[in-house]
Amino acid sequence: NAGVMQNPRHLVRRRGQEARLRCSPMKGHSHVYWYRQLPEEGLKFMVYLQKENIIDESGMPKERFSAEFPKEGPSILRIQQVVRGDSAAYFCASSPQGQANTGELFFGEGSRLTVL
Amino acid sequence: AQRVTQPEKLLSVFKGAPVELKCNYSYSGSPELFWYVQYSRQRLQLLLRHISRESIKGFTADLNKGETSFHLKKPFAQEEDSAMYYCALSKMGTSYGKLTFGQGTILTVHP
C-alpha cells in the first residue's frame, strides 16, 4: 500500500493564477480530509469529503477555495486567483470507511504552495 | 471554540533523560486527545490516543481534565525520538477525523 499520495509536492504560482492540488487516498479509504499549515502554525482543518460528497467544509475560506472527491480519480483542492497569503503546506489525509472516530488519520507528504 | 496549545516550540534533552512535551487544551465539551509525530523525512503519523491508555515507544500521556492538559512523557529519551510532535483534539463521539492541532514541538535528543 503506497499510502496517501499527493501531487504536486511543490507548486509555484503567481498572484491571480489557479492552483490545483491532488490527493489519492490509501487503498480502501473513502474519507478524505484537507488540512492547511501556514508558516509557524499547526495544521488547520479545511474540509472533509467522501466520494462525491462534501461532508464538512467549515474550515474552507468562503471564496476562491473549493474541493471535490469525484467517483473516479483523486480528490482535488482548487484555489482560484491565488494570493500571497495562500502560500502554505496543504496536507491530505484519509481514513477507512465506517471506522468510528479513532483519530487515526493517514497523512500524505503534503503539497507546498508558493505564491509569488 | 476549541484550542490546543503547545507552549514549547523547541525542546532539547540528552539521551537517557526524562522528557515531557506539554499540551494544554481549551474545549467546553468532552474531548478526545491525540499525539501525532513526524520524524525527519517521514509523514505525520499517530503516536497515541488517550482513550487507548497505551504506551507507544515508551511514551505515555494522561488526560488531566482538571488542568486541561495532555502532556506526553517518556522516562528515558532516545536519539530516535527526535521529531516534531503535535498534540491534537477532537470532539468525543465525532464520527470523523476533524482534528484541532497545536503548533507543534520540535524535540531534539542529543547523544
Coordinates of N, CA and C in Angstrom, one line a residue:
Chain A
N1 N 0.8 -1.2 0.0 CA 0.0 0.0 0.0 C 0.9 1.2 0.0
A2 N 0.8 2.1 -1.0 CA 1.7 3.2 -1.2 C 1.4 4.3 -0.3
G3 N 0.3 4.3 0.4 CA -0.1 5.4 1.3 C -0.8 6.5 0.6
V4 N -1.1 7.6 1.3 CA -1.7 8.7 0.7 C -0.8 9.4 -0.2
M5 N -1.2 9.6 -1.5 CA -0.3 10.3 -2.5 C -0.8 11.7 -2.8
Q6 N 0.1 12.6 -2.7 CA -0.3 14.0 -3.0 C 0.7 14.5 -4.2
N7 N 0.1 15.2 -5.1 CA 0.9 15.9 -6.1 C 0.2 17.2 -6.6
P8 N 1.0 18.1 -6.9 CA 2.5 18.1 -6.9 C 3.0 18.3 -5.5
R9 N 4.2 18.0 -5.3 CA 4.8 18.2 -3.9 C 5.2 19.7 -3.8
H10 N 5.5 20.3 -4.8 CA 5.8 21.7 -4.8 C 5.2 22.4 -6.0
L11 N 4.5 23.5 -5.7 CA 3.8 24.3 -6.7 C 4.1 25.8 -6.6
V12 N 4.5 26.4 -7.6 CA 4.8 27.8 -7.6 C 3.8 28.5 -8.5
R13 N 3.1 29.5 -8.0 CA 2.1 30.2 -8.8 C 2.3 31.7 -8.6
R14 N 1.9 32.5 -9.6 CA 1.9 33.9 -9.5 C 0.5 34.4 -9.0
R15 N 0.5 35.5 -8.4 CA -0.8 36.0 -7.9 C -1.8 36.1 -9.0
G16 N -3.0 35.6 -8.7 CA -4.1 35.6 -9.7 C -4.2 34.3 -10.5
Q17 N -3.2 33.5 -10.4 CA -3.3 32.2 -11.1 C -4.1 31.2 -10.3
E18 N -4.3 30.0 -10.8 CA -5.1 29.0 -10.1 C -4.1 27.9 -9.7
A19 N -4.4 27.3 -8.5 CA -3.6 26.2 -8.0 C -4.5 25.0 -7.9
R20 N -4.1 23.8 -8.3 CA -4.8 22.6 -8.2 C -3.9 21.6 -7.5
L21 N -4.4 21.1 -6.4 CA -3.6 20.1 -5.6 C -4.4 18.8 -5.6
R22 N -3.7 17.7 -5.8 CA -4.4 16.4 -5.9 C -4.0 15.5 -4.8
C23 N -5.0 14.6 -4.5 CA -4.8 13.7 -3.4 C -5.4 12.3 -3.7
S24 N -4.7 11.3 -3.7 CA -5.2 9.9 -3.8 C -5.1 9.3 -2.4
P25 N -6.3 8.9 -1.9 CA -6.2 8.3 -0.5 C -5.6 6.9 -0.6
M26 N -5.4 6.3 0.6 CA -4.9 5.0 0.7 C -5.9 4.0 0.1
K27 N -5.5 2.9 -0.4 CA -6.4 1.9 -0.9 C -7.4 1.5 0.1
G28 N -8.6 1.5 -0.2 CA -9.7 1.1 0.7 C -10.2 2.2 1.6
H29 N -9.6 3.4 1.5 CA -10.1 4.5 2.2 C -11.0 5.4 1.4
S30 N -12.2 5.8 2.0 CA -13.1 6.5 1.2 C -13.4 7.9 1.8
H31 N -12.7 8.2 2.9 CA -12.8 9.5 3.6 C -11.5 10.3 3.4
V32 N -11.7 11.5 2.9 CA -10.5 12.4 2.6 C -10.7 13.7 3.4
Y33 N -9.6 14.2 3.9 CA -9.5 15.4 4.6 C -8.4 16.3 4.1
W34 N -8.6 17.6 4.1 CA -7.6 18.5 3.7 C -7.3 19.4 4.9
Y35 N -6.0 19.6 5.1 CA -5.6 20.5 6.2 C -4.6 21.5 5.6
R36 N -4.5 22.6 6.2 CA -3.5 23.7 5.7 C -2.6 24.0 6.9
Q37 N -1.4 24.2 6.6 CA -0.4 24.6 7.6 C 0.3 25.8 7.1
L38 N 0.0 26.9 7.7 CA 0.7 28.2 7.5 C 2.0 28.2 8.2
P39 N 3.0 29.0 7.8 CA 4.3 29.1 8.4 C 4.1 29.3 9.9
E40 N 4.8 28.5 10.7 CA 4.9 28.7 12.2 C 3.6 28.3 12.9
E41 N 2.7 27.7 12.2 CA 1.4 27.3 12.8 C 1.2 25.8 12.7
G42 N 0.2 25.3 13.4 CA -0.2 23.9 13.3 C -1.1 23.7 12.2
L43 N -1.4 22.4 11.9 CA -2.3 22.1 10.8 C -3.8 22.5 11.2
K44 N -4.4 23.1 10.2 CA -5.8 23.6 10.4 C -6.7 22.8 9.4
F45 N -7.8 22.3 10.0 CA -8.8 21.6 9.2 C -9.4 22.5 8.2
M46 N -9.6 22.0 6.9 CA -10.3 22.7 5.9 C -11.6 22.1 5.5
V47 N -11.5 20.8 5.1 CA -12.7 20.2 4.5 C -12.6 18.6 4.7
Y48 N -13.8 18.0 4.8 CA -13.9 16.6 4.8 C -14.8 16.1 3.7
L49 N -14.3 15.1 2.9 CA -15.1 14.7 1.8 C -15.2 13.2 1.8
Q50 N -16.3 12.7 1.3 CA -16.4 11.3 0.9 C -16.7 11.3 -0.6
K51 N -16.7 10.2 -1.2 CA -16.9 10.1 -2.6 C -18.1 10.9 -3.0
E52 N -17.9 11.9 -3.9 CA -19.0 12.7 -4.5 C -19.7 13.6 -3.5
N53 N -19.2 13.6 -2.2 CA -20.0 14.4 -1.2 C -19.0 15.2 -0.4
I54 N -19.3 16.5 -0.1 CA -18.6 17.3 0.8 C -19.4 17.2 2.1
I55 N -18.7 16.6 3.2 CA -19.4 16.4 4.4 C -19.3 17.6 5.4
D56 N -18.1 18.2 5.4 CA -17.9 19.3 6.3 C -16.8 20.2 5.7
E57 N -17.2 21.4 5.3 CA -16.3 22.4 4.7 C -16.2 23.6 5.6
S58 N -16.4 23.4 6.9 CA -16.4 24.5 7.9 C -15.0 25.3 7.9
G59 N -14.0 24.6 7.5 CA -12.7 25.3 7.6 C -12.2 25.9 6.3
M60 N -13.0 25.8 5.3 CA -12.7 26.4 4.0 C -12.9 27.9 3.9
P61 N -12.0 28.7 3.4 CA -12.3 30.1 3.2 C -13.5 30.2 2.2
K62 N -14.3 31.2 2.4 CA -15.6 31.3 1.7 C -15.4 31.5 0.3
E63 N -14.3 32.2 -0.1 CA -14.1 32.5 -1.5 C -12.9 31.9 -2.0
R64 N -12.8 31.6 -3.3 CA -11.7 31.1 -4.1 C -11.3 29.7 -3.8
F65 N -11.7 29.1 -2.8 CA -11.3 27.7 -2.4 C -12.5 26.7 -2.7
S66 N -12.2 25.6 -3.3 CA -13.2 24.6 -3.5 C -12.5 23.2 -3.4
A67 N -13.3 22.2 -3.1 CA -12.7 20.8 -3.1 C -13.7 19.9 -3.6
E68 N -13.2 18.8 -4.2 CA -14.1 17.7 -4.7 C -13.4 16.4 -4.6
F69 N -14.2 15.4 -4.6 CA -13.7 14.0 -4.5 C -14.6 13.2 -5.4
P70 N -14.3 13.1 -6.7 CA -15.2 12.5 -7.6 C -15.3 11.0 -7.5
K71 N -16.3 10.4 -8.1 CA -16.4 9.0 -8.0 C -15.2 8.2 -8.5
E72 N -14.6 8.8 -9.6 CA -13.3 8.2 -10.1 C -12.3 9.3 -10.0
G73 N -11.1 8.9 -9.6 CA -10.0 9.8 -9.6 C -9.7 10.4 -8.2
P74 N -8.7 11.2 -8.1 CA -8.3 11.8 -6.8 C -9.1 12.9 -6.3
S75 N -9.0 13.2 -5.1 CA -9.6 14.4 -4.6 C -8.8 15.6 -5.0
I76 N -9.4 16.7 -5.3 CA -8.7 17.9 -5.8 C -9.1 19.1 -4.9
L77 N -8.1 19.8 -4.5 CA -8.3 21.1 -3.8 C -7.9 22.2 -4.8
R78 N -8.8 23.1 -5.0 CA -8.6 24.1 -6.0 C -8.7 25.5 -5.4
I79 N -7.6 26.3 -5.7 CA -7.6 27.6 -5.2 C -7.5 28.6 -6.4
Q80 N -8.5 29.4 -6.6 CA -8.6 30.3 -7.7 C -8.0 31.6 -7.3
Q81 N -7.4 32.3 -8.3 CA -6.9 33.7 -8.1 C -6.0 33.8 -6.8
V82 N -5.0 32.9 -6.8 CA -4.2 32.8 -5.5 C -3.6 34.2 -5.1
V83 N -3.4 34.3 -3.8 CA -2.8 35.5 -3.2 C -1.6 35.0 -2.4
R84 N -0.7 35.9 -2.0 CA 0.5 35.5 -1.3 C 0.1 34.8 0.0
G85 N -1.0 35.2 0.6 CA -1.4 34.5 1.9 C -1.8 33.1 1.8
D86 N -2.0 32.6 0.5 CA -2.3 31.2 0.3 C -1.1 30.3 0.4
S87 N 0.1 30.9 0.4 CA 1.3 30.2 0.5 C 1.3 29.4 1.8
A88 N 1.4 28.1 1.6 CA 1.3 27.2 2.8 C 1.6 25.8 2.3
A89 N 1.7 24.9 3.3 CA 1.7 23.4 3.0 C 0.3 22.9 3.2
Y90 N -0.2 22.2 2.2 CA -1.5 21.6 2.2 C -1.4 20.1 2.3
F91 N -2.0 19.6 3.4 CA -1.9 18.2 3.7 C -3.2 17.5 3.4
C92 N -3.1 16.3 2.8 CA -4.3 15.5 2.6 C -4.2 14.3 3.6
A93 N -5.3 13.8 4.1 CA -5.3 12.7 5.0 C -6.5 11.8 4.6
S94 N -6.4 10.5 4.9 CA -7.6 9.7 4.6 C -7.8 8.7 5.8
S95 N -9.0 8.2 5.8 CA -9.3 7.2 6.8 C -10.3 6.2 6.2
P96 N -10.4 5.0 6.7 CA -11.2 3.9 6.1 C -12.7 4.3 6.3
Q97 N -13.5 3.7 5.5 CA -15.0 3.9 5.5 C -15.5 3.2 6.8
G98 N -16.4 3.8 7.4 CA -17.1 3.1 8.5 C -16.4 3.0 9.8
Q99 N -15.2 3.6 9.8 CA -14.4 3.5 11.1 C -14.9 4.6 12.1
A100 N -15.2 4.1 13.3 CA -15.6 5.1 14.3 C -14.4 6.0 14.5
N101 N -14.6 7.1 15.1 CA -13.5 8.1 15.2 C -12.4 7.6 16.2
T102 N -11.4 7.1 15.6 CA -10.2 6.8 16.4 C -9.2 7.9 16.4
G103 N -9.4 8.8 15.6 CA -8.5 9.9 15.4 C -7.3 9.6 14.6
E104 N -7.2 8.4 14.0 CA -6.1 8.0 13.2 C -6.3 8.4 11.8
L105 N -5.7 9.4 11.4 CA -5.7 9.8 10.0 C -4.3 9.4 9.4
F106 N -4.4 9.1 8.1 CA -3.2 8.7 7.4 C -2.8 9.8 6.5
F107 N -1.7 10.5 6.7 CA -1.4 11.7 6.0 C -0.5 11.5 4.8
G108 N -0.7 12.3 3.8 CA 0.3 12.4 2.7 C 1.5 13.3 3.1
E109 N 2.4 13.4 2.2 CA 3.6 14.2 2.4 C 3.4 15.7 2.3
G110 N 2.2 16.1 1.8 CA 1.9 17.5 1.7 C 2.3 18.1 0.3
S111 N 1.6 19.1 0.0 CA 1.9 19.9 -1.2 C 2.3 21.3 -0.7
R112 N 3.4 21.8 -1.1 CA 3.8 23.1 -0.7 C 3.6 24.1 -1.8
L113 N 2.7 25.1 -1.5 CA 2.3 26.1 -2.5 C 3.0 27.4 -2.2
T114 N 3.7 27.9 -3.2 CA 4.4 29.2 -3.0 C 3.7 30.2 -4.0
V115 N 3.3 31.3 -3.5 CA 2.7 32.3 -4.4 C 3.6 33.5 -4.5
L116 N 4.0 33.8 -5.7 CA 5.0 34.9 -5.9 C 4.3 36.2 -6.1
Chain B
A1 N -15.2 27.6 21.0 CA -14.2 27.1 20.0 C -13.1 26.3 20.8
Q2 N -12.6 25.4 20.1 CA -11.6 24.6 20.8 C -10.2 25.1 20.4
R3 N -9.3 24.9 21.3 CA -7.9 25.3 21.0 C -6.9 24.3 21.7
V4 N -5.8 24.1 21.0 CA -4.7 23.3 21.6 C -3.5 24.1 21.6
T5 N -2.8 24.2 22.8 CA -1.6 25.0 22.9 C -0.5 24.1 23.3
Q6 N 0.6 24.2 22.6 CA 1.9 23.6 22.9 C 2.9 24.7 23.2
P7 N 3.1 25.0 24.5 CA 3.9 26.2 24.8 C 5.3 26.2 24.4
E8 N 5.9 25.0 24.2 CA 7.3 24.9 23.8 C 7.5 24.6 22.3
K9 N 8.1 25.6 21.6 CA 8.3 25.3 20.2 C 9.5 24.4 20.0
L10 N 10.5 24.5 20.9 CA 11.7 23.7 20.8 C 12.0 23.1 22.2
L11 N 12.4 21.8 22.2 CA 12.7 21.1 23.4 C 14.0 20.3 23.2
S12 N 15.0 20.5 24.0 CA 16.2 19.7 23.8 C 16.5 19.0 25.1
V13 N 16.8 17.7 25.0 CA 17.3 16.9 26.1 C 18.4 16.0 25.7
F14 N 19.1 15.4 26.7 CA 20.1 14.4 26.4 C 19.6 13.0 26.5
K15 N 20.2 12.2 25.7 CA 19.8 10.8 25.7 C 19.8 10.2 27.1
G16 N 18.7 9.5 27.4 CA 18.6 8.9 28.8 C 17.9 9.8 29.8
A17 N 17.7 11.1 29.4 CA 17.0 12.0 30.3 C 15.5 11.9 30.1
P18 N 14.7 12.2 31.2 CA 13.3 12.2 31.0 C 12.8 13.4 30.1
V19 N 11.7 13.2 29.4 CA 11.2 14.2 28.6 C 9.7 14.4 28.7
E20 N 9.3 15.6 28.7 CA 7.9 15.9 28.8 C 7.5 17.0 27.8
L21 N 6.6 16.7 26.9 CA 6.1 17.7 26.0 C 4.7 18.1 26.4
K22 N 4.6 19.4 26.6 CA 3.4 19.9 27.2 C 2.3 20.2 26.2
C23 N 1.1 19.9 26.6 CA -0.1 20.2 25.7 C -1.2 20.6 26.7
N24 N -1.8 21.8 26.4 CA -3.0 22.2 27.1 C -4.1 22.5 26.1
Y25 N -5.3 22.3 26.5 CA -6.4 22.4 25.6 C -7.5 23.3 26.2
S26 N -8.3 23.8 25.3 CA -9.5 24.5 25.7 C -10.7 24.0 24.9
Y27 N -11.6 23.5 25.6 CA -12.8 22.9 25.0 C -13.9 22.7 25.9
S28 N -15.1 23.1 25.6 CA -16.2 23.1 26.5 C -16.8 21.7 26.7
G29 N -16.7 20.9 25.7 CA -17.3 19.5 25.8 C -16.3 18.5 26.3
S30 N -16.6 17.3 25.9 CA -15.7 16.1 26.2 C -14.8 15.9 25.1
P31 N -13.5 16.1 25.3 CA -12.5 15.9 24.2 C -11.9 14.5 24.1
E32 N -11.5 14.3 22.9 CA -10.6 13.1 22.7 C -9.2 13.7 22.3
L33 N -8.2 13.3 22.9 CA -6.8 13.8 22.7 C -5.9 12.8 22.1
F34 N -5.0 13.4 21.2 CA -4.1 12.5 20.5 C -2.7 13.2 20.4
W35 N -1.7 12.4 20.3 CA -0.4 12.9 19.9 C 0.0 12.3 18.5
Y36 N 0.4 13.2 17.6 CA 0.9 12.8 16.3 C 2.4 13.2 16.3
V37 N 3.1 12.4 15.5 CA 4.6 12.6 15.4 C 5.0 12.6 14.0
Q38 N 6.0 13.5 13.7 CA 6.6 13.5 12.3 C 8.1 13.4 12.4
Y39 N 8.6 12.2 12.1 CA 10.1 12.0 12.1 C 10.6 12.6 10.8
S40 N 11.9 12.9 10.8 CA 12.6 13.5 9.7 C 12.3 12.7 8.4
R41 N 11.8 13.5 7.4 CA 11.6 12.9 6.0 C 10.5 11.8 6.1
Q42 N 9.6 11.8 7.1 CA 8.5 10.9 7.1 C 7.2 11.7 7.2
R43 N 6.1 11.0 7.1 CA 4.8 11.6 7.1 C 4.4 11.7 8.6
L44 N 3.4 12.6 8.8 CA 2.8 12.7 10.1 C 2.0 11.5 10.4
Q45 N 2.2 10.9 11.6 CA 1.5 9.7 11.9 C 1.1 9.7 13.4
L46 N 0.1 8.9 13.7 CA -0.5 8.9 15.0 C 0.5 8.2 15.9
L47 N 0.8 8.8 17.1 CA 1.6 8.2 18.1 C 0.7 7.5 19.1
L48 N -0.1 8.2 19.7 CA -1.1 7.6 20.7 C -2.3 8.4 20.9
R49 N -3.3 7.8 21.5 CA -4.6 8.5 21.8 C -4.9 8.2 23.2
H50 N -5.6 9.1 23.8 CA -5.8 9.0 25.3 C -6.8 7.9 25.6
I51 N -7.7 7.6 24.7 CA -8.7 6.6 25.1 C -8.1 5.2 25.1
S52 N -7.0 5.0 24.5 CA -6.4 3.7 24.4 C -5.6 3.4 25.7
R53 N -5.2 4.5 26.4 CA -4.3 4.3 27.6 C -3.2 3.4 27.3
E54 N -2.5 3.6 26.2 CA -1.4 2.7 25.8 C -0.1 3.4 25.9
S55 N 1.0 2.6 26.0 CA 2.3 3.2 25.9 C 2.9 2.8 24.5
I56 N 3.3 3.8 23.8 CA 3.9 3.5 22.5 C 5.3 4.1 22.4
K57 N 6.2 3.2 22.1 CA 7.7 3.6 22.0 C 8.1 4.2 23.3
G58 N 7.5 3.7 24.4 CA 7.9 4.2 25.7 C 7.2 5.5 26.2
F59 N 6.4 6.1 25.3 CA 5.7 7.3 25.6 C 4.3 7.0 26.2
T60 N 4.0 7.8 27.2 CA 2.6 7.8 27.7 C 2.1 9.2 27.8
A61 N 0.8 9.3 27.9 CA 0.1 10.6 28.0 C -1.1 10.4 28.8
D62 N -1.3 11.2 29.9 CA -2.5 11.1 30.7 C -3.4 12.4 30.5
L63 N -4.6 12.2 30.3 CA -5.5 13.3 30.2 C -5.9 13.8 31.6
N64 N -5.6 15.0 31.8 CA -5.9 15.6 33.1 C -7.0 16.7 32.8
K65 N -8.3 16.3 33.1 CA -9.4 17.2 32.8 C -9.4 18.5 33.7
G66 N -8.9 18.3 34.9 CA -8.9 19.4 35.9 C -7.9 20.5 35.4
E67 N -6.8 20.1 34.9 CA -5.8 21.0 34.4 C -5.9 21.2 32.9
T68 N -6.8 20.6 32.3 CA -7.0 20.6 30.8 C -5.7 20.4 30.1
S69 N -5.0 19.3 30.5 CA -3.7 19.0 29.9 C -3.6 17.6 29.4
F70 N -2.7 17.4 28.5 CA -2.4 16.0 27.9 C -0.9 16.0 27.6
H71 N -0.1 16.0 28.6 CA 1.3 16.1 28.4 C 1.9 14.7 28.0
L72 N 2.8 14.7 27.1 CA 3.4 13.5 26.6 C 4.8 13.3 27.4
K73 N 4.9 12.1 27.9 CA 6.1 11.8 28.7 C 6.8 10.5 28.3
K74 N 8.1 10.6 28.6 CA 8.9 9.4 28.4 C 10.1 9.4 29.4
P75 N 10.3 8.4 30.2 CA 11.3 8.4 31.3 C 12.7 8.5 30.8
F76 N 13.0 7.9 29.6 CA 14.4 7.9 29.2 C 14.4 8.1 27.6
A77 N 14.7 9.3 27.3 CA 14.6 9.7 25.9 C 15.7 9.0 25.1
Q78 N 15.4 8.7 23.8 CA 16.4 8.1 22.9 C 16.6 9.0 21.7
E79 N 17.7 8.9 21.0 CA 18.0 9.8 19.9 C 17.0 9.7 18.8
E80 N 16.5 8.5 18.6 CA 15.4 8.3 17.6 C 14.1 8.9 17.9
D81 N 14.0 9.5 19.1 CA 12.7 10.2 19.5 C 12.7 11.6 18.9
S82 N 13.9 12.0 18.4 CA 13.9 13.4 17.8 C 12.9 13.5 16.7
A83 N 12.0 14.5 16.8 CA 11.0 14.6 15.8 C 10.1 15.8 16.1
M84 N 9.2 16.1 15.3 CA 8.2 17.1 15.6 C 6.9 16.4 16.2
Y85 N 6.4 16.9 17.3 CA 5.3 16.3 17.9 C 4.1 17.3 18.0
Y86 N 3.0 16.8 17.6 CA 1.7 17.6 17.6 C 0.7 17.0 18.5
C87 N 0.2 17.8 19.4 CA -1.0 17.4 20.2 C -2.3 17.8 19.4
A88 N -3.3 17.0 19.4 CA -4.5 17.2 18.7 C -5.7 16.8 19.5
L89 N -6.8 17.5 19.1 CA -8.1 17.3 19.9 C -9.2 17.1 18.9
S90 N -10.1 16.2 19.3 CA -11.4 16.2 18.5 C -12.5 16.1 19.5
K91 N -13.7 16.3 19.0 CA -14.9 16.2 19.8 C -15.2 14.8 20.1
M92 N -15.4 14.4 21.3 CA -15.7 13.0 21.6 C -17.0 12.5 20.9
G93 N -16.9 11.4 20.3 CA -18.1 10.9 19.6 C -18.2 11.4 18.2
T94 N -17.4 12.3 17.8 CA -17.4 12.7 16.3 C -17.0 11.5 15.5
S95 N -17.8 11.4 14.4 CA -17.6 10.2 13.6 C -16.6 10.4 12.5
Y96 N -15.8 11.4 12.6 CA -14.8 11.6 11.6 C -13.6 12.3 12.1
G97 N -12.6 12.4 11.3 CA -11.3 12.9 11.9 C -11.1 14.4 11.7
K98 N -12.0 15.2 12.3 CA -11.8 16.6 12.3 C -11.0 17.0 13.5
L99 N -9.7 17.2 13.3 CA -8.8 17.5 14.5 C -8.4 18.9 14.6
T100 N -8.2 19.4 15.8 CA -7.6 20.7 16.0 C -6.2 20.4 16.6
F101 N -5.2 20.9 15.8 CA -3.8 20.7 16.2 C -3.2 21.8 16.9
G102 N -2.2 21.5 17.8 CA -1.4 22.5 18.4 C -0.3 22.9 17.4
Q103 N 0.5 23.8 17.8 CA 1.5 24.4 16.9 C 2.7 23.5 16.7
G104 N 2.8 22.5 17.6 CA 3.9 21.5 17.4 C 5.1 21.9 18.3
T105 N 5.8 20.8 18.7 CA 7.1 21.0 19.5 C 8.2 20.1 18.8
I106 N 9.3 20.8 18.5 CA 10.4 20.0 17.9 C 11.3 19.5 19.1
L107 N 11.3 18.2 19.2 CA 12.1 17.6 20.2 C 13.5 17.1 19.6
T108 N 14.5 17.5 20.2 CA 15.9 17.1 19.8 C 16.5 16.4 21.0
V109 N 16.9 15.1 20.8 CA 17.6 14.3 21.8 C 19.0 14.2 21.4
H110 N 19.9 14.8 22.3 CA 21.3 14.8 22.0 C 22.0 13.6 22.5
P111 N 23.0 13.1 21.8 CA 23.7 11.9 22.3 C 24.5 12.1 23.6

